[in-house]
Tab-separated table of C-alpha atoms and ligand atoms in Angstrom:
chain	number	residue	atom	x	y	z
A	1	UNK	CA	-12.342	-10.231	-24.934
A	2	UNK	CA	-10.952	-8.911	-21.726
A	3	UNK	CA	-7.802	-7.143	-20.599
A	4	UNK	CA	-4.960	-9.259	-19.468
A	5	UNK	CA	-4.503	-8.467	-15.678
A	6	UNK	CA	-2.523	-10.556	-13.353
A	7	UNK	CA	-5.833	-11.710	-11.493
A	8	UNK	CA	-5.187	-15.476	-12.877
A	9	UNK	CA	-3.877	-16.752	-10.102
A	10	UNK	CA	-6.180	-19.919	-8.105
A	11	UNK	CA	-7.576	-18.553	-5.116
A	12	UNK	CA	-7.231	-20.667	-2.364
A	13	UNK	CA	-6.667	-19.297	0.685
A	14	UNK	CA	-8.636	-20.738	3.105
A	15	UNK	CA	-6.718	-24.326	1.829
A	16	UNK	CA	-3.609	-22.593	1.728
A	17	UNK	CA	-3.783	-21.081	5.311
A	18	UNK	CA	-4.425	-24.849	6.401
A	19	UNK	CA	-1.665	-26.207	4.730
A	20	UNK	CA	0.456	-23.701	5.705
A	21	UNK	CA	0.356	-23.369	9.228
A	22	UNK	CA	1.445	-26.459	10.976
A	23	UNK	CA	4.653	-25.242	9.447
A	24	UNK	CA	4.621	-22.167	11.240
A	25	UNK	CA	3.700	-23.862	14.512
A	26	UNK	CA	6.574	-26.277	13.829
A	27	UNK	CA	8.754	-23.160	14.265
A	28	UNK	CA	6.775	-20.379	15.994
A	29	UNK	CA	5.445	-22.833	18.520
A	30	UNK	CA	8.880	-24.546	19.832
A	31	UNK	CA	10.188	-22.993	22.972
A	32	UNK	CA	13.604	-23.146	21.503
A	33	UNK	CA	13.124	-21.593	17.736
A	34	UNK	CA	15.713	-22.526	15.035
A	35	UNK	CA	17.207	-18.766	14.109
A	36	UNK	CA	16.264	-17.964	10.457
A	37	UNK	CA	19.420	-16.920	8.869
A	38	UNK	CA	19.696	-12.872	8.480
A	39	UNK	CA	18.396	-12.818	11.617
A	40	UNK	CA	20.119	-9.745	13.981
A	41	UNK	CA	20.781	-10.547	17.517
A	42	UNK	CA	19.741	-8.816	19.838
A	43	UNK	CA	17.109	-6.336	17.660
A	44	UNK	CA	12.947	-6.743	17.416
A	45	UNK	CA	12.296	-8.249	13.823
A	46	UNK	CA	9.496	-6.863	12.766
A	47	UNK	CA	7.712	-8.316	9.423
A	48	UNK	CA	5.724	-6.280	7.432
A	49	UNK	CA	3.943	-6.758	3.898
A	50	UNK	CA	3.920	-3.941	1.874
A	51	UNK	CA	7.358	-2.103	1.333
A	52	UNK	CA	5.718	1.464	3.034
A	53	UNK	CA	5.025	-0.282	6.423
A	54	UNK	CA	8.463	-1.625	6.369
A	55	UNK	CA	9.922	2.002	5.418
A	56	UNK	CA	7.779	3.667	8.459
A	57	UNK	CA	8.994	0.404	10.640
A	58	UNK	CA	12.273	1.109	10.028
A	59	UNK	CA	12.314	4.747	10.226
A	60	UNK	CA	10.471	4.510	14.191
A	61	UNK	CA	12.398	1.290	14.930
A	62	UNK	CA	15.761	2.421	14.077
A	63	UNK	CA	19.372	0.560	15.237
A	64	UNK	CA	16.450	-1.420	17.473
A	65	UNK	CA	14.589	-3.048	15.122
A	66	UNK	CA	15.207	-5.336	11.946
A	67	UNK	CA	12.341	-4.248	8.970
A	68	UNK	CA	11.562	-6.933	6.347
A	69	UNK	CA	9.109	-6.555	4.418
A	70	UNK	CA	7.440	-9.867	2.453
A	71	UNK	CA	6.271	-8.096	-0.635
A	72	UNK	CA	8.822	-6.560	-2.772
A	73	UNK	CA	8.990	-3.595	-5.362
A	74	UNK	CA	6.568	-4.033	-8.071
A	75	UNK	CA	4.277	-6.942	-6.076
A	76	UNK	CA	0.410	-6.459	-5.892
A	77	UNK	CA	-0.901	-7.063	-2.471
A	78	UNK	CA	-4.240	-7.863	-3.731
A	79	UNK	CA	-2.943	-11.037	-5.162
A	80	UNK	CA	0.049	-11.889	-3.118
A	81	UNK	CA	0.947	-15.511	-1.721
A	82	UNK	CA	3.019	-16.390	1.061
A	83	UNK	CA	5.977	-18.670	-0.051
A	84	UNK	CA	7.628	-21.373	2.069
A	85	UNK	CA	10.224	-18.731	2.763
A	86	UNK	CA	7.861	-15.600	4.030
A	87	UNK	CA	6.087	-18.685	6.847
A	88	UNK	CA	9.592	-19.260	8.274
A	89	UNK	CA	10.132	-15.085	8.342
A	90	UNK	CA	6.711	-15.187	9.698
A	91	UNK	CA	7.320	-17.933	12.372
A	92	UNK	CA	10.334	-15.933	13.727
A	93	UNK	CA	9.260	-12.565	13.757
A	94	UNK	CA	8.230	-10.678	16.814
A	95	UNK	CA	5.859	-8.916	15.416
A	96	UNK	CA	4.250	-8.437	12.136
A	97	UNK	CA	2.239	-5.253	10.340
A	98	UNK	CA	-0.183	-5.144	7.538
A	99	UNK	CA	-2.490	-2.876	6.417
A	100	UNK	CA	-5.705	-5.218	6.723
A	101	UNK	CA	-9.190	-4.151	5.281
A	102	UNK	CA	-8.450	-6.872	2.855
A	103	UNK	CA	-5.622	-5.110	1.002
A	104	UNK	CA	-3.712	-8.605	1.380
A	105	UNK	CA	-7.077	-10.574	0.636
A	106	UNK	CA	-4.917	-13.887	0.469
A	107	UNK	CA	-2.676	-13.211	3.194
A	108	UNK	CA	-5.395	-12.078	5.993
A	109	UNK	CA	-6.403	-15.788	7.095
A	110	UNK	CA	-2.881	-16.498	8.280
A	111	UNK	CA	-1.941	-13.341	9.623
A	112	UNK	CA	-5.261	-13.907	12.357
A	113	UNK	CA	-3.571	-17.014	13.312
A	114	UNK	CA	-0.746	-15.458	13.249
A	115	UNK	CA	-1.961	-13.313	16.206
A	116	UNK	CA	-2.820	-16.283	18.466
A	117	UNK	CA	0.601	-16.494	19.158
A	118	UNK	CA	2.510	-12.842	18.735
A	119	UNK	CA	1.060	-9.273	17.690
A	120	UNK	CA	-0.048	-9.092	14.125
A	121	UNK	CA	-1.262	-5.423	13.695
A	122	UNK	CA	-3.435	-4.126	11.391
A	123	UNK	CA	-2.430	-0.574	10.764
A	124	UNK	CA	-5.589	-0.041	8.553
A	125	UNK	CA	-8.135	-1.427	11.048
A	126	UNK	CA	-7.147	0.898	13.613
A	127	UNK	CA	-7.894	3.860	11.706
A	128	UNK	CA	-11.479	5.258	12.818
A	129	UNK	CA	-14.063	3.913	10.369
A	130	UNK	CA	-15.778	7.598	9.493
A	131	UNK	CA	-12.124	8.612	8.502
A	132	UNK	CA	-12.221	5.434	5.771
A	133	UNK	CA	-13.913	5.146	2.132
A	134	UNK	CA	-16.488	2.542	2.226
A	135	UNK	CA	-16.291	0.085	-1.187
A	136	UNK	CA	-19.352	1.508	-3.446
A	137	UNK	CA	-21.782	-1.895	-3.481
A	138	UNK	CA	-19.660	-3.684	-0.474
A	139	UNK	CA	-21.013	-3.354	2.779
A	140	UNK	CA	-18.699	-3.290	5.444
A	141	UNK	CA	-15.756	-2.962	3.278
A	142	UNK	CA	-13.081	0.010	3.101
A	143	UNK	CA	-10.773	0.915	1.041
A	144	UNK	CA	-7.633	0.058	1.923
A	145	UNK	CA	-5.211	2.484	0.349
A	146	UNK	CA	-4.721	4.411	3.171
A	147	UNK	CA	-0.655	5.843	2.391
A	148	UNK	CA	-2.358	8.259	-0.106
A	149	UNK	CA	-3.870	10.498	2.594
A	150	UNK	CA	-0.019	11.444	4.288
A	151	UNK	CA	-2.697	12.391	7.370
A	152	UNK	CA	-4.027	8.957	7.337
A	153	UNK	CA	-0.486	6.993	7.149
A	154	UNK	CA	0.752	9.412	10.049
A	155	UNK	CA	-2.109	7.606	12.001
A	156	UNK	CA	-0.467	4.367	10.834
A	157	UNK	CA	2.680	5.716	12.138
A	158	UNK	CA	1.367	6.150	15.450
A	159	UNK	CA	0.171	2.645	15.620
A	160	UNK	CA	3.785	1.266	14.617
A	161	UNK	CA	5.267	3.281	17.387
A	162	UNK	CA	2.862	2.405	20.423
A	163	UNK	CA	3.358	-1.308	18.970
A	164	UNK	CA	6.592	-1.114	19.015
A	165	UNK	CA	6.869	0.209	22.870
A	166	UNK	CA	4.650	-2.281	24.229
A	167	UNK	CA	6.728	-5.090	22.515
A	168	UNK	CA	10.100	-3.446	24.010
A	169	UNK	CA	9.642	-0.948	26.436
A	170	UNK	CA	13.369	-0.678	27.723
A	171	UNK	CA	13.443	1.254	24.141
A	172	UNK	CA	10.472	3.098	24.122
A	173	UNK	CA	11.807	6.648	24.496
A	174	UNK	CA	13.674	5.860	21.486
A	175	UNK	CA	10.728	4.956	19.371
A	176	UNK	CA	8.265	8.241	20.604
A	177	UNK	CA	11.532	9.964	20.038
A	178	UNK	CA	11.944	8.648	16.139
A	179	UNK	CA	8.496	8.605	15.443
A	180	UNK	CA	8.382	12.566	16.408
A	181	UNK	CA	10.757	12.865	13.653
A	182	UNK	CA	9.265	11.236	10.713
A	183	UNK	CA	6.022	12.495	11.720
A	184	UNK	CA	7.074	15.969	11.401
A	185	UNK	CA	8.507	14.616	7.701
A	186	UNK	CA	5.659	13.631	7.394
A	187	UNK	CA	3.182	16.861	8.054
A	188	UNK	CA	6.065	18.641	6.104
A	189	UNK	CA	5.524	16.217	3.154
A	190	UNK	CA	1.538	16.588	3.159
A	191	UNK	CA	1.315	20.527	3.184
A	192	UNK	CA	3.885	19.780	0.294
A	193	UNK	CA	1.646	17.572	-1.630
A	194	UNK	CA	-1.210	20.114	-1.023
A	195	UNK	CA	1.093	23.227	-2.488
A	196	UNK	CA	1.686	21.134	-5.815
A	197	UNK	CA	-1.507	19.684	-6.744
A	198	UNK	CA	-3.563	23.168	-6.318
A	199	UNK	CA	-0.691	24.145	-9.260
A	200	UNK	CA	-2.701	21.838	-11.006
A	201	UNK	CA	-5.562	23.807	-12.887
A	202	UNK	CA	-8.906	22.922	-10.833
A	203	UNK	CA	-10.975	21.865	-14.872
A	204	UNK	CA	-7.795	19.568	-15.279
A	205	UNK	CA	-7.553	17.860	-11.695
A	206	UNK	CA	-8.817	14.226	-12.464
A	207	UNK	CA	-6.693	11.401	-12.571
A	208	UNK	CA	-7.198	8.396	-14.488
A	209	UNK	CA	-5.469	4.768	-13.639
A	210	UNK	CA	-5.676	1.231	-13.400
A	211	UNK	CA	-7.280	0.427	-10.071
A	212	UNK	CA	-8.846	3.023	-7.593
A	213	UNK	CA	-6.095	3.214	-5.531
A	214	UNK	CA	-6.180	7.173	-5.242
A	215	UNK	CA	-9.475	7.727	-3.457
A	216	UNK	CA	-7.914	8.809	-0.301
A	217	UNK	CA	-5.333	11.086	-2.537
A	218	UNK	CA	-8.160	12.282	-4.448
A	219	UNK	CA	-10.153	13.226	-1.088
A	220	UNK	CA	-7.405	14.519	0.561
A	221	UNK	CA	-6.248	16.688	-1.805
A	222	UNK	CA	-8.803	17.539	-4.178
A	223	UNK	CA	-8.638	15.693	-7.256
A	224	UNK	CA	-11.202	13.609	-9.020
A	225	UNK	CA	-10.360	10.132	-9.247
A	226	UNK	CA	-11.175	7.282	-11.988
A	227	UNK	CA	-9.709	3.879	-11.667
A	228	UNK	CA	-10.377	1.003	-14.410
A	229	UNK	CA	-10.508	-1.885	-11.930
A	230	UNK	CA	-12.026	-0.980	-8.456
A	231	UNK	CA	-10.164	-0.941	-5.587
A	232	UNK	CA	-9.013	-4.664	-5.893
A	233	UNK	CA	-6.942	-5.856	-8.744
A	234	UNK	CA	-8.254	-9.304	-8.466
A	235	UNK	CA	-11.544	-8.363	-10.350
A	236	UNK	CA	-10.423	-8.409	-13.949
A	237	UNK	CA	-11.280	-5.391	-16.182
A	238	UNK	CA	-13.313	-6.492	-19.222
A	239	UNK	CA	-13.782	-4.658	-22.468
A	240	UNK	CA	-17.525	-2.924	-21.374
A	241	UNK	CA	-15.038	-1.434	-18.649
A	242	UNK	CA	-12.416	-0.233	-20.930
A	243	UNK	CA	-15.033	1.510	-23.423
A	244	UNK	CA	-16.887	3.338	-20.844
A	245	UNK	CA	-13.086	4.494	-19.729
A	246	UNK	CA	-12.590	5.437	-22.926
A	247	UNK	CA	-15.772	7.646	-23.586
A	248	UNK	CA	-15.637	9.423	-20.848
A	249	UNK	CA	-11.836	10.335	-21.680
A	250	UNK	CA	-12.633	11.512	-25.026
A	251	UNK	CA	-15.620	13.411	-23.871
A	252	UNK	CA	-14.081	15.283	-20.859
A	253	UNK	CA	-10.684	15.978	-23.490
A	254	UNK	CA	-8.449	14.327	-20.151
A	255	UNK	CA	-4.757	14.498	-21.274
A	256	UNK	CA	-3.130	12.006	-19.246
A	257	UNK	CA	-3.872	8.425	-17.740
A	258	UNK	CA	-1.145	6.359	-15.436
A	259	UNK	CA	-0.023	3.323	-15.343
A	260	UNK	CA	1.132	1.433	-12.158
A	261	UNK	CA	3.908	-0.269	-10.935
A	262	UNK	CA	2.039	-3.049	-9.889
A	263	UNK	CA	-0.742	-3.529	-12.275
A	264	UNK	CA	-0.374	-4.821	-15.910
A	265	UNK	CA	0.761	-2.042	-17.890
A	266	UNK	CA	-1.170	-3.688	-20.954
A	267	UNK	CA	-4.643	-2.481	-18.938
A	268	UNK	CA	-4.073	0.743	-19.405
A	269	UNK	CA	-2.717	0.638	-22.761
A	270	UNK	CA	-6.112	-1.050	-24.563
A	271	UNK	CA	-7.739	2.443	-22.593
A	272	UNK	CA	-5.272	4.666	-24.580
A	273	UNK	CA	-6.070	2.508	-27.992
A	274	UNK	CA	-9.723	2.959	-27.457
A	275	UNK	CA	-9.290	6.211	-26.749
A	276	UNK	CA	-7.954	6.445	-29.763
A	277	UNK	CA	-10.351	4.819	-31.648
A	278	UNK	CA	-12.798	7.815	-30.495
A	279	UNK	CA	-10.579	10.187	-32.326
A	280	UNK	CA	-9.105	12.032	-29.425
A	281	UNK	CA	-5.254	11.028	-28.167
A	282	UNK	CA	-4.478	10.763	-24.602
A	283	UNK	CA	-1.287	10.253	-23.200
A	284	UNK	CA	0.436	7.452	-20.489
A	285	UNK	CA	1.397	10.316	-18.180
A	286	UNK	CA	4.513	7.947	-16.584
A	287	UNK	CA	4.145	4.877	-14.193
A	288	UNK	CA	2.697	6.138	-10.921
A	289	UNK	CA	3.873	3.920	-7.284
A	290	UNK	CA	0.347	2.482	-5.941
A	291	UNK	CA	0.667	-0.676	-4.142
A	292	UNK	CA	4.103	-1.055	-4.305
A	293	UNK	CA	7.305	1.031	-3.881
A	294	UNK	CA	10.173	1.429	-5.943
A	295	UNK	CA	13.540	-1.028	-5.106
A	296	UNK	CA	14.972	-0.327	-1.671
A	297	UNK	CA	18.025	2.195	-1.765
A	298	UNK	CA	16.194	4.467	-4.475
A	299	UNK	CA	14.361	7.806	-3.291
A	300	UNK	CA	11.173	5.960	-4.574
A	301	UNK	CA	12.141	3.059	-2.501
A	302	UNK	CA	10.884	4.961	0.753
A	303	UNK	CA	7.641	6.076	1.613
A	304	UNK	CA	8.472	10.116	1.146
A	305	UNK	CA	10.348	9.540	-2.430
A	306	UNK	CA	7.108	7.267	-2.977
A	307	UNK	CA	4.676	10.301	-2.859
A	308	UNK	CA	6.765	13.187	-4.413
A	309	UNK	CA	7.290	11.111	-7.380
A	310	UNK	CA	3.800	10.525	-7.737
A	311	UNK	CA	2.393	13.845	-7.137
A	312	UNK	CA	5.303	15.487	-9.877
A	313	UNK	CA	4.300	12.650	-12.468
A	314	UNK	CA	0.665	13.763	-11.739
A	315	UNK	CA	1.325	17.644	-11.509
A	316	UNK	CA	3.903	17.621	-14.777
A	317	UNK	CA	1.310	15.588	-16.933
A	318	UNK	CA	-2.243	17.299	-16.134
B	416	LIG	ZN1	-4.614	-1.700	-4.672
């Protein structure tokens, strides 16, 4: 028996990448390119994946540049396919972010073609390598959840902004000029994350979830991490996993585990029941933002409200 998980999808993507991009050289390629509707004259559109780069795009970009990002609230990167619809954003943008080290595993192939013909930037791959968490058993391969170290992301920041001025210049004062202020939201946020989690007594600092997206949180700020799945959702968790979970939560007395927002909540749920089954009760200490934001317009729709509802789910439950 294993646990359902959302990692059913066929791979392809090598296929899929072929397939796909004549039709965003059918667009991207023409000297005069059909406008996608939505588009705003007259501004950069910048694509992004993930809903934080499109938060930190918009927030350095400003009235100058249009933010989309392809992967909505509650979408797993890991697993995520581009639609017909995301290769015609694609083929008009004038620039697109990711996070790379294989955080969009299915996506990577056609953002490198991608940047044969406009900048496709990697936030993640510029970040020096000793500053990143190599996989456990992968070499060459780093963890990719980067946001959960606020000193890492402001190092993403950076990289949006100097992008960003070498694609438009005539506005460049205006993007150093934004991207002073959200990095000093930034710093702010960090020194506020440190503040709440050393509330947390030091015996009772380990967090428990579905996939080890925390190890830069848990680095950064002190608190032992312990994810079900690894740091990529598309392995599937199988019962030997879920036991050994289990064990070690019963044995340590841990009060809390987390579910998130873009994993399977029914993972983390067979951990709790086998928990149970080992005669100690642990509790789903609320749904914690991993991979994925909250809907755009809500505080947990930006990057900030992202982190401070994490960290008071974490600090409240432990
Ligand atoms: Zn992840």
């Amino acid at each position: 028996m294993s646990v359902p998980s959302a990692a059913k999808h066929p791979a392809r993507p090598s296929r899929r990448a072929a397939l796909l991009f004549p039709a965003l050289c059918l667009f991207g390629c023409a000297r005069d390119p059909q406008p996608v509707s939505g588009r705003a004259a007259g501004r950069v559109l910048a694509l992004t994946t993930v809903g934080m780069l499109r938060d930190a795009v918009h927030r350095v970009g400003g009235q100058h540049v249009q933010a989309r990002a392809l992967m909505g609230p509650g979408v797993d990167p890991h697993l995520y396919r581009a639609t017909p619809g995301d290769m015609q954003w694609l083929s008009q943008a004038d620039i697109l972010f990711y996070v790379g080290l294989e955080l969009e595993g299915r996506m990577e192939r056609v953002f490198e073609k991608i940047a044969r013909v406009k900048p496709a930037i990697p936030v993640g791959e510029r970040i020096p390598r000793y500053r990143l968490l190599p996989v456990a058993g992968v070499p060459g391969q780093y963890d990719p959840h980067i946001w959960f170290d606020v000193t890492l992301w402001m190092l993403a920041v950076q990289e949006i902004r100097d992008a960003l001025m070498r694609i438009d210049p005539r506005q460049s004062e205006v993007y150093r000029q934004n991207a002073g202020t959200y990095l000093r939201e930034l710093e702010a946020l960090h020194r506020w994350v440190q503040e709440r989690v050393q509330s947390i007594p030091v015996e009772r600092r380990v967090l428990v979830t579905a996939h080890d997206a925390f190890g830069y949180f848990g680095r950064q700020y002190g608190v032992e991490v312990i994810g079900l799945q690894g740091v990529n959702t598309a392995a599937e968790a199988g019962a030997g996993d879920v036991q050994r979970l289990a064990l070690l939560i019963a044995r340590r007395k841990i009060r809390a585990i987390f579910v998130e927002s873009s994993v399977p909540r029914a993972t983390i749920e067979a951990v709790q029941a086998a928990v149970r089954a080992r005669g100690w009760s642990v509790r789903i200490g609320g749904e914690l933002f991993s991979d994925a934001m909250g809907p755009e317009g809500t505080l947990e729709g930006t990057y900030v409200g992202m982190i401070q509802h994490n960290v008071n789910r974490i600090v409240e439950a432990l």
